[in-house]
PDB file of C-alpha atoms in Angstrom:
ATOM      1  CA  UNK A  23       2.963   1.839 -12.150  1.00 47.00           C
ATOM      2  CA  UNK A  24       4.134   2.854  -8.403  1.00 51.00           C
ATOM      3  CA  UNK A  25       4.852   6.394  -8.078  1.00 65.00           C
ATOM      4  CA  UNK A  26       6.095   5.941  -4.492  1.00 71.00           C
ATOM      5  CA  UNK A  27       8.518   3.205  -3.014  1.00 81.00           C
ATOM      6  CA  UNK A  28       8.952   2.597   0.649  1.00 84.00           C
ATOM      7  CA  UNK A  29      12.459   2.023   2.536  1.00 86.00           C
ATOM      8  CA  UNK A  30      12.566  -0.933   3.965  1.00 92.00           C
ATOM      9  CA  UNK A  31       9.722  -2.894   3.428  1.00 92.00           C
ATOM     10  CA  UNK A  32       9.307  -4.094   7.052  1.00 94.00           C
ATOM     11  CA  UNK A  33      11.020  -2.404  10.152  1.00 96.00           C
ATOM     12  CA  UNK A  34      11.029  -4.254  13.594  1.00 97.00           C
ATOM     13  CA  UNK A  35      12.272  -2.006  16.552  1.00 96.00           C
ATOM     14  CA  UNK A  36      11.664  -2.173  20.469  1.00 97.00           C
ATOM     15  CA  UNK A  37       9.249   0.704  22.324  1.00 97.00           C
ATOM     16  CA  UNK A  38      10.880   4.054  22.957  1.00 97.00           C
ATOM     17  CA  UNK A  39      13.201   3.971  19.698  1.00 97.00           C
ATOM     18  CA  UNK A  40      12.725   5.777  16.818  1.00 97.00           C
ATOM     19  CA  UNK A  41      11.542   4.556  13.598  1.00 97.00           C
ATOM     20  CA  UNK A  42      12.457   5.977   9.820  1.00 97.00           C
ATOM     21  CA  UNK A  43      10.615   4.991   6.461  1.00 96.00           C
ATOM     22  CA  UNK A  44      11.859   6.367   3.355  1.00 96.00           C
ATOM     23  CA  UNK A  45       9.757   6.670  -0.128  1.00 95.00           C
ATOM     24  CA  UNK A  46      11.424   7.432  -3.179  1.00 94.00           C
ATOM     25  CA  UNK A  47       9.238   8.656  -6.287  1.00 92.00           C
ATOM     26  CA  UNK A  48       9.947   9.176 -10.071  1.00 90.00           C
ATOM     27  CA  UNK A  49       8.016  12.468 -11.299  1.00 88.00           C
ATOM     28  CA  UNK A  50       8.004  15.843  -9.914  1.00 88.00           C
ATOM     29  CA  UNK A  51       4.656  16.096  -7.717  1.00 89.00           C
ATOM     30  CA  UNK A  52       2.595  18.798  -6.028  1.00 88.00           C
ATOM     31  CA  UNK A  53       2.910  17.279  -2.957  1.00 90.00           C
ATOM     32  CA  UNK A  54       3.628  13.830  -0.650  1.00 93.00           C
ATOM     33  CA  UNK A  55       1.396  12.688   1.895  1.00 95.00           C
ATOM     34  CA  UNK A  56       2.003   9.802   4.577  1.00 96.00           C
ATOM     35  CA  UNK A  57      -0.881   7.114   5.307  1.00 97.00           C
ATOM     36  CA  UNK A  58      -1.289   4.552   8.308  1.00 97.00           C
ATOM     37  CA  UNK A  59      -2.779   1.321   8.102  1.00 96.00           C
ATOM     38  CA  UNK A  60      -3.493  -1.020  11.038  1.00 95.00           C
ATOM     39  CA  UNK A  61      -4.382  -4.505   9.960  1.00 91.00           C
ATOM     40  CA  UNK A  62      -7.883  -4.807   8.825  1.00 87.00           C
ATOM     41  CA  UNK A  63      -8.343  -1.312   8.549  1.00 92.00           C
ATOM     42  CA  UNK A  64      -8.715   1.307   6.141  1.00 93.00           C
ATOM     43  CA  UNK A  65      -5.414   4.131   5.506  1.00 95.00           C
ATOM     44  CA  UNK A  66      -5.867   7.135   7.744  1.00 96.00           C
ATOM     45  CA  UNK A  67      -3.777  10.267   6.807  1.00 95.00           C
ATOM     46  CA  UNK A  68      -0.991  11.268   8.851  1.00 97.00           C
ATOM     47  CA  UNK A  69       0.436  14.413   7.407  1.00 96.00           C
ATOM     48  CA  UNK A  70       0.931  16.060   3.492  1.00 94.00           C
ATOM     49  CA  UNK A  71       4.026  17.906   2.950  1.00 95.00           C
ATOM     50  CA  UNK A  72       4.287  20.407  -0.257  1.00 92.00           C
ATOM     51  CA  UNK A  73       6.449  20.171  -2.864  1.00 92.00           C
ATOM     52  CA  UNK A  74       7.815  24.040  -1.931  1.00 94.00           C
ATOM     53  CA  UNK A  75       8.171  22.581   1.857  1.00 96.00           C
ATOM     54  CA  UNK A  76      11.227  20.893   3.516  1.00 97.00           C
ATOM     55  CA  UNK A  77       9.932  19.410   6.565  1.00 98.00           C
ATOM     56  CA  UNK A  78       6.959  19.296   8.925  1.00 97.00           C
ATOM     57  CA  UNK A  79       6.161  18.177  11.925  1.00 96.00           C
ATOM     58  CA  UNK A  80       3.026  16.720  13.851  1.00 95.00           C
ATOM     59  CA  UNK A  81       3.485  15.489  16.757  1.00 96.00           C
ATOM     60  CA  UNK A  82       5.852  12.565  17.175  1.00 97.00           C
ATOM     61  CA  UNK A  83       6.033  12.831  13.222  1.00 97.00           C
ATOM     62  CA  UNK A  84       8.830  14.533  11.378  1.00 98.00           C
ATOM     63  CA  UNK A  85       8.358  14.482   7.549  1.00 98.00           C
ATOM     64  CA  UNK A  86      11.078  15.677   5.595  1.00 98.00           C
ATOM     65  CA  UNK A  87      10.999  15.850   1.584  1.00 97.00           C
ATOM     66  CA  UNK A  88      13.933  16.510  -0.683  1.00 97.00           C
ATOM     67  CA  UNK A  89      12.940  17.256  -4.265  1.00 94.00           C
ATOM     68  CA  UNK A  90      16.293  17.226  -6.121  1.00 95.00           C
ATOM     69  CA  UNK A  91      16.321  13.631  -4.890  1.00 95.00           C
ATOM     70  CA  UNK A  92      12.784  12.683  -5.497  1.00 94.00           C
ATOM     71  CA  UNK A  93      12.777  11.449  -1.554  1.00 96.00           C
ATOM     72  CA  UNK A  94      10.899  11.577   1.649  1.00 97.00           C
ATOM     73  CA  UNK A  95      11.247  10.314   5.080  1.00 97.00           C
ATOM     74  CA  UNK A  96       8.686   9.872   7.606  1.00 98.00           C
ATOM     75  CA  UNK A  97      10.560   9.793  11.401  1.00 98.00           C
ATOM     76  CA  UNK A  98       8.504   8.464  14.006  1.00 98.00           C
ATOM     77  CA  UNK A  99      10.100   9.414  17.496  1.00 97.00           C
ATOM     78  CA  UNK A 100       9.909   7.449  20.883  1.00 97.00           C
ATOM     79  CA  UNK A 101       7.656   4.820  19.291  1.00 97.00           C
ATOM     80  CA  UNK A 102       4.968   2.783  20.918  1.00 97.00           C
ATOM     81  CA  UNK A 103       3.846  -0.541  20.802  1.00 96.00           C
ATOM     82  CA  UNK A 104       0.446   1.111  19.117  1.00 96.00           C
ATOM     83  CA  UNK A 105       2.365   2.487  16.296  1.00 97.00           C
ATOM     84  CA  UNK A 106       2.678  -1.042  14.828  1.00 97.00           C
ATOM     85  CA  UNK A 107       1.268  -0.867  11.342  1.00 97.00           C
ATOM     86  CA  UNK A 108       1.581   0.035   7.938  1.00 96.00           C
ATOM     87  CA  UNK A 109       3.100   3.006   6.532  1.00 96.00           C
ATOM     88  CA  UNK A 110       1.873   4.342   2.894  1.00 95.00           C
ATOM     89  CA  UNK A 111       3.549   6.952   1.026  1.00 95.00           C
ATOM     90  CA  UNK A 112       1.440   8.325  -1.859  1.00 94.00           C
ATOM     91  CA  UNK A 113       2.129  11.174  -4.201  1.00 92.00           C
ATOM     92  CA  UNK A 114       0.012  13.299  -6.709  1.00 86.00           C
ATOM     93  CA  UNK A 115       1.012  14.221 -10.434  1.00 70.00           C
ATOM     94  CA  UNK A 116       2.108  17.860 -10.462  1.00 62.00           C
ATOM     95  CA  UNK A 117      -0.819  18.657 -13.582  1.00 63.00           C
ATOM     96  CA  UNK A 118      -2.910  17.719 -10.855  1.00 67.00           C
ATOM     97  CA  UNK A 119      -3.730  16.207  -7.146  1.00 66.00           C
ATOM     98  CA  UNK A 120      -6.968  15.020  -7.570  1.00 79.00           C
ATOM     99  CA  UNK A 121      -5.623  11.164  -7.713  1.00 86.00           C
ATOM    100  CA  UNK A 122      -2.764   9.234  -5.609  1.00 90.00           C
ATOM    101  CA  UNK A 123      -0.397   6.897  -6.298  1.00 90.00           C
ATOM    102  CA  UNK A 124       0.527   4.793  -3.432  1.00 92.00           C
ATOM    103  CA  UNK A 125       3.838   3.082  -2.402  1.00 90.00           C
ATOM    104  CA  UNK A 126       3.930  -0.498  -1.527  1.00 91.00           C
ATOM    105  CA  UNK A 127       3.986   0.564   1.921  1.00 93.00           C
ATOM    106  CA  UNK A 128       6.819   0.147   5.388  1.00 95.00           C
ATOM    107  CA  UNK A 129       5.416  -2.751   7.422  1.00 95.00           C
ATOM    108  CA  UNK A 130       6.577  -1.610  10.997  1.00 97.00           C
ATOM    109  CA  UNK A 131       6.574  -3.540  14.450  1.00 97.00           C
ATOM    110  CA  UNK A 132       6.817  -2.179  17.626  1.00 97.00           C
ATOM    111  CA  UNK A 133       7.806  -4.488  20.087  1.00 96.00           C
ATOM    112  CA  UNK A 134       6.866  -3.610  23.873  1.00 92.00           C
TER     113      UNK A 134
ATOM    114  CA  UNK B   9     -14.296   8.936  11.554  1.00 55.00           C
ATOM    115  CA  UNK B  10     -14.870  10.427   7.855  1.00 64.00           C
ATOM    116  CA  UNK B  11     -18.725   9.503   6.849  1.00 91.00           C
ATOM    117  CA  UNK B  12     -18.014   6.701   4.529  1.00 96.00           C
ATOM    118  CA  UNK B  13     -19.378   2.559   4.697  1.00 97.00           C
ATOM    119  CA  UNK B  14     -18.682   0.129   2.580  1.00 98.00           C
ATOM    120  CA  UNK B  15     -21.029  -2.901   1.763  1.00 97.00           C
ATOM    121  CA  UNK B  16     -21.076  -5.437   2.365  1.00 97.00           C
ATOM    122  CA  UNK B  17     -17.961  -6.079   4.040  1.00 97.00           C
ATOM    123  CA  UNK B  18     -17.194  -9.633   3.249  1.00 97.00           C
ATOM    124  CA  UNK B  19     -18.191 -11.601   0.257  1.00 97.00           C
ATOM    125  CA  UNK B  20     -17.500 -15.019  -1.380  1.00 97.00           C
ATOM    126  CA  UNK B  21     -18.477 -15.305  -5.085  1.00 97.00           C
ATOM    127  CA  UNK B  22     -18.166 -17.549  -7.801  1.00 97.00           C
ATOM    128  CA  UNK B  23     -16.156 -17.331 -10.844  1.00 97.00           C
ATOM    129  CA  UNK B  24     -18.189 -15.705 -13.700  1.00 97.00           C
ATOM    130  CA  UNK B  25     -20.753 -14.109 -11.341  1.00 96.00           C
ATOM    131  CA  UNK B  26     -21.297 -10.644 -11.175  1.00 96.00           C
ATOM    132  CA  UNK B  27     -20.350  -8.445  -8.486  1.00 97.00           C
ATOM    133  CA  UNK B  28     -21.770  -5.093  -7.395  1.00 98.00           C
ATOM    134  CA  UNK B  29     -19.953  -3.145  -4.308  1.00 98.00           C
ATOM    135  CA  UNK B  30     -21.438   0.101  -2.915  1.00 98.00           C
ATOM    136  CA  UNK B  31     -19.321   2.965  -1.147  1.00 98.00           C
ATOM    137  CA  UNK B  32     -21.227   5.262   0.275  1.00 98.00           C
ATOM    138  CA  UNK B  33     -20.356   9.050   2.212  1.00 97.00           C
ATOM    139  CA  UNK B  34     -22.045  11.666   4.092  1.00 96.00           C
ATOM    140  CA  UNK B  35     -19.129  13.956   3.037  1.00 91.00           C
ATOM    141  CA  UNK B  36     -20.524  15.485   0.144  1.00 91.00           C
ATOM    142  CA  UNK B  37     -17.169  15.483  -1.266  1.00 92.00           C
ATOM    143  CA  UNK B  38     -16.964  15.514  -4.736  1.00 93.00           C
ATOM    144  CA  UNK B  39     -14.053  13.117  -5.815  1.00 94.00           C
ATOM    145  CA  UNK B  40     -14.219   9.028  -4.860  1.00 96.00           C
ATOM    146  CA  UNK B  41     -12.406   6.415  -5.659  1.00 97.00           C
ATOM    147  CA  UNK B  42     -12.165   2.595  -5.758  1.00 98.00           C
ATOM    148  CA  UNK B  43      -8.716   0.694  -5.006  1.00 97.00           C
ATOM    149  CA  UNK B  44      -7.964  -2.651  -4.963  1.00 97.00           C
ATOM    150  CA  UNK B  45      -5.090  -3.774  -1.601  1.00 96.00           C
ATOM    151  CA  UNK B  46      -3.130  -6.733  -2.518  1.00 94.00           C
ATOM    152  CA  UNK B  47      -0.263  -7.833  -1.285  1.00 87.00           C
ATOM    153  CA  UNK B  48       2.939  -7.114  -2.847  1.00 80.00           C
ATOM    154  CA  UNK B  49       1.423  -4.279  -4.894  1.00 82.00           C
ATOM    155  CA  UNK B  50       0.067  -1.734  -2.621  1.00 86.00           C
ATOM    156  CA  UNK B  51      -2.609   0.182  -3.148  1.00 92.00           C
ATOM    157  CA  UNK B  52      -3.762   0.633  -6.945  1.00 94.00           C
ATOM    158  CA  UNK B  53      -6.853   2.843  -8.419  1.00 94.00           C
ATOM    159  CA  UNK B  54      -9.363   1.038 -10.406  1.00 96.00           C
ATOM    160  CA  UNK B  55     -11.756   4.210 -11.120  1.00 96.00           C
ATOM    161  CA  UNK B  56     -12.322   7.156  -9.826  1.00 95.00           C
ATOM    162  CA  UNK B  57     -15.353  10.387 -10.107  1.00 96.00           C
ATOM    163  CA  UNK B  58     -15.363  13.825 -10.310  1.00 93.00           C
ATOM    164  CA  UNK B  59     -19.049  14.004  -9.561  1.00 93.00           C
ATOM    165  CA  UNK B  60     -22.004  12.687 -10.608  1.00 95.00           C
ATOM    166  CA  UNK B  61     -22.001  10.790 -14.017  1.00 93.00           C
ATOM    167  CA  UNK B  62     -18.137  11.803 -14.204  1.00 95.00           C
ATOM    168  CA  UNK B  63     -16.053   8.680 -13.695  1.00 95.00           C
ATOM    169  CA  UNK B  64     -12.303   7.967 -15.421  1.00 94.00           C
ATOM    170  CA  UNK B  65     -10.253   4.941 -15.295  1.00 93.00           C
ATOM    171  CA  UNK B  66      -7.007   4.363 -13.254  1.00 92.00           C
ATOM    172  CA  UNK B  67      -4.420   1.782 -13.175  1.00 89.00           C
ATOM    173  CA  UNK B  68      -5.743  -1.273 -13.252  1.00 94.00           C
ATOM    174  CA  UNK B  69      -9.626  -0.734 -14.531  1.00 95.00           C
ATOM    175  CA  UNK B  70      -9.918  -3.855 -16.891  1.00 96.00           C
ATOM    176  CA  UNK B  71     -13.104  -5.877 -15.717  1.00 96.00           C
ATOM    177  CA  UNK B  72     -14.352  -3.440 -13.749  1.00 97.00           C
ATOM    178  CA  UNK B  73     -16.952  -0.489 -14.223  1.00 97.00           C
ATOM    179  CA  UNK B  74     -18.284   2.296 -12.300  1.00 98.00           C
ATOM    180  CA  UNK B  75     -21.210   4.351 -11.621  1.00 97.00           C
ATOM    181  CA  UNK B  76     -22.267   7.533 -10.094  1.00 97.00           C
ATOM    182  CA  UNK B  77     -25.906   8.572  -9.934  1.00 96.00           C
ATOM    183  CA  UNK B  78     -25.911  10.864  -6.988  1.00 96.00           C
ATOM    184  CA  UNK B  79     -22.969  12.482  -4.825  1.00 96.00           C
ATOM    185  CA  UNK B  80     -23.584  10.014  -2.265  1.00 97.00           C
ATOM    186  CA  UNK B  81     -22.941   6.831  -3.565  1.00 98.00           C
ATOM    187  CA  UNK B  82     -20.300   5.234  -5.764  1.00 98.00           C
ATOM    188  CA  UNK B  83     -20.290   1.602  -7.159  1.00 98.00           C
ATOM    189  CA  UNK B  84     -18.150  -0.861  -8.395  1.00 98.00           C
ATOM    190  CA  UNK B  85     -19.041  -3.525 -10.478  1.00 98.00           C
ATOM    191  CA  UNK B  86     -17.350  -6.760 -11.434  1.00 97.00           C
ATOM    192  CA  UNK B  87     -19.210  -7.796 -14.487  1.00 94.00           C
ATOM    193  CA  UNK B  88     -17.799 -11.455 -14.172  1.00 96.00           C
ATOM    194  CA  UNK B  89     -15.510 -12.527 -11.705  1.00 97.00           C
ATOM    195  CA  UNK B  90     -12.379 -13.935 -11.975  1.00 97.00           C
ATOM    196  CA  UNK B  91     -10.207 -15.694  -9.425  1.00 97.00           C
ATOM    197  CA  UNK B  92      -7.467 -12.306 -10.168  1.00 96.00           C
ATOM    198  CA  UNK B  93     -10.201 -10.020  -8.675  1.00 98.00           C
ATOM    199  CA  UNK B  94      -9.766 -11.575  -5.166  1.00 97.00           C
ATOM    200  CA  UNK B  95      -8.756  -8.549  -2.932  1.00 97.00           C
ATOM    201  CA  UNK B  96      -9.445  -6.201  -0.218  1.00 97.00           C
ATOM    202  CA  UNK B  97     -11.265  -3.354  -2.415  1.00 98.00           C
ATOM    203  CA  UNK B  98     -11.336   0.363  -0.810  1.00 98.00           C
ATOM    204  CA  UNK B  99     -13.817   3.342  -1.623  1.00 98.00           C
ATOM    205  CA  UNK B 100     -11.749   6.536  -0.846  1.00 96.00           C
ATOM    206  CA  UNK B 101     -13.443  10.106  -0.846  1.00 95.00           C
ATOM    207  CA  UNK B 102     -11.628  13.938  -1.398  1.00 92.00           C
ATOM    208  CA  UNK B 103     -12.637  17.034  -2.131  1.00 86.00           C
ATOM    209  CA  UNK B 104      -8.818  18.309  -3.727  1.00 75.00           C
ATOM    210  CA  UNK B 105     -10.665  21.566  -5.371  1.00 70.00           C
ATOM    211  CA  UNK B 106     -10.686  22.933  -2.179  1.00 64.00           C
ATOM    212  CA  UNK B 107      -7.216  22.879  -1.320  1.00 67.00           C
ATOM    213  CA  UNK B 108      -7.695  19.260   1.064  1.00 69.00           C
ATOM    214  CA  UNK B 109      -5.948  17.167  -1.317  1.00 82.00           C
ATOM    215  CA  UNK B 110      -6.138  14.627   1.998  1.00 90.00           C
ATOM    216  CA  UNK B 111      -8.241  11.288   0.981  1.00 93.00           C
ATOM    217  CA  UNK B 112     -10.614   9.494   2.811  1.00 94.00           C
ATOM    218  CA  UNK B 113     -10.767   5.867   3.304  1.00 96.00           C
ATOM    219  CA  UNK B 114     -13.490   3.912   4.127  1.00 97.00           C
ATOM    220  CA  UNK B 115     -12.724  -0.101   6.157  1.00 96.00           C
ATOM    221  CA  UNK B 116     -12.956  -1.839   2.874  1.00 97.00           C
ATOM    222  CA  UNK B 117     -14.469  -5.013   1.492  1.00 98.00           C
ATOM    223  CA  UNK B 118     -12.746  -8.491   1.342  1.00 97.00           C
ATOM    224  CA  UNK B 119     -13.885 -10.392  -1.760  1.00 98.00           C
ATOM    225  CA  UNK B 120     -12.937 -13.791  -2.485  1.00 98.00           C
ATOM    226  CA  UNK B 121     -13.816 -15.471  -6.077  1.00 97.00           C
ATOM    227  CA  UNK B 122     -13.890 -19.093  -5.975  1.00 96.00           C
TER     228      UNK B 122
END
């Protein structure tokens, strides 16, 4: 069963704004990580955030993760028309990391 | 790009046919995985291994099976197709042991079953 669910399910915004995703999750976990899928293509990691962390940047990317709610965001800032894709969070089991569980994933447009 | 291929990329099978697909990685990284990418349900795990001969089932492993005979390569097989096992399959690679819990993804294989 999911682990992760992604806030909203599709997001259509104009260049320059800033887009949020949100993933909820049900079980305490080691740690959250956010993937990126353009259509066609494999996931490509974006950025893990630890359960003992609060929030992390890379970039335009600003993860934030709030335990005693089970919930994570994943702020894109001044967006681009190349940021159009999917967004995937997936979470580990806190016995162990060695397998995922993936979200249903934030389908997001960026209009020029 | 992370050393992994998947083959082949596209295939069209019939129903009750068997189907092997091969991921293979230049990574030597000890974990890989198989998903299946449909839509409405994400990403789910099929199998996954832990190294060579080591393989456990994940979510949704029913008509599937796996092998691992060297560190390289990792296949999936669909004994006999069935129309449900249409789907974008992906081989994944990590190597969580050393603190890189970060996985892999190779571009994936589109498989119809007619």
């Amino acid at each position: 069963s999911q682990q992760g669910e992604e806030d909203p399910q599709a997001l259509s915004i104009q260049e320059g704004e800033n887009a949020t995703m949100n993933c909820s999750y049900k079980t305490s976990i080691n740690n959250l990580q956010w993937y990126r899928q353009n259509s066609g293509r494999g996931l490509v990691h974006l950025i893990l955030i630890r359960s003992n962390e609060r929030e992390k940047h890379s970039g335009r990317l600003r993860v934030t993760l709030d335990t005693s709610k089970k919930s994570s965001s994943l702020l894109i800032t001044a967006s681009r028309a190349a940021d159009t894709a999917s967004y995937f969070c997936a979470t580990d089991m806190q016995g162990g990391s060695e397998k995922l569980v993936f979200g249903k994933g934030t389908k997001l447009t960026v209009n020029p | 790009d992370a050393g992994i291929t998947q083959s082949p990329r596209h295939k069209v099978t019939e129903t009750g046919t068997p189907v092997t697909l091969r991921c293979h990685q230049t990574e030597n990284h000890r974990y890989m995985y198989w998903y299946r990418q449909d839509p409405g349900h994400g990403l789910r795990l099929i199998h996954y291994s832990y190294g060579v001969k080591d393989t456990d089932k994940g979510e949704v492993s029913d008509g599937y099976s796996v092998s691992r005979s060297k560190t390289e390569d990792f296949l999936l097989t669909l004994e006999s197709a069935t129309s449900s096992q249409t789907s974008v399959y992906f081989c994944a690679i990590s190597e969580p042991s050393s603190g890189r819990e970060t996985q892999y993804f190779g571009p994936g294989t589109r498989l119809l079953v007619l």
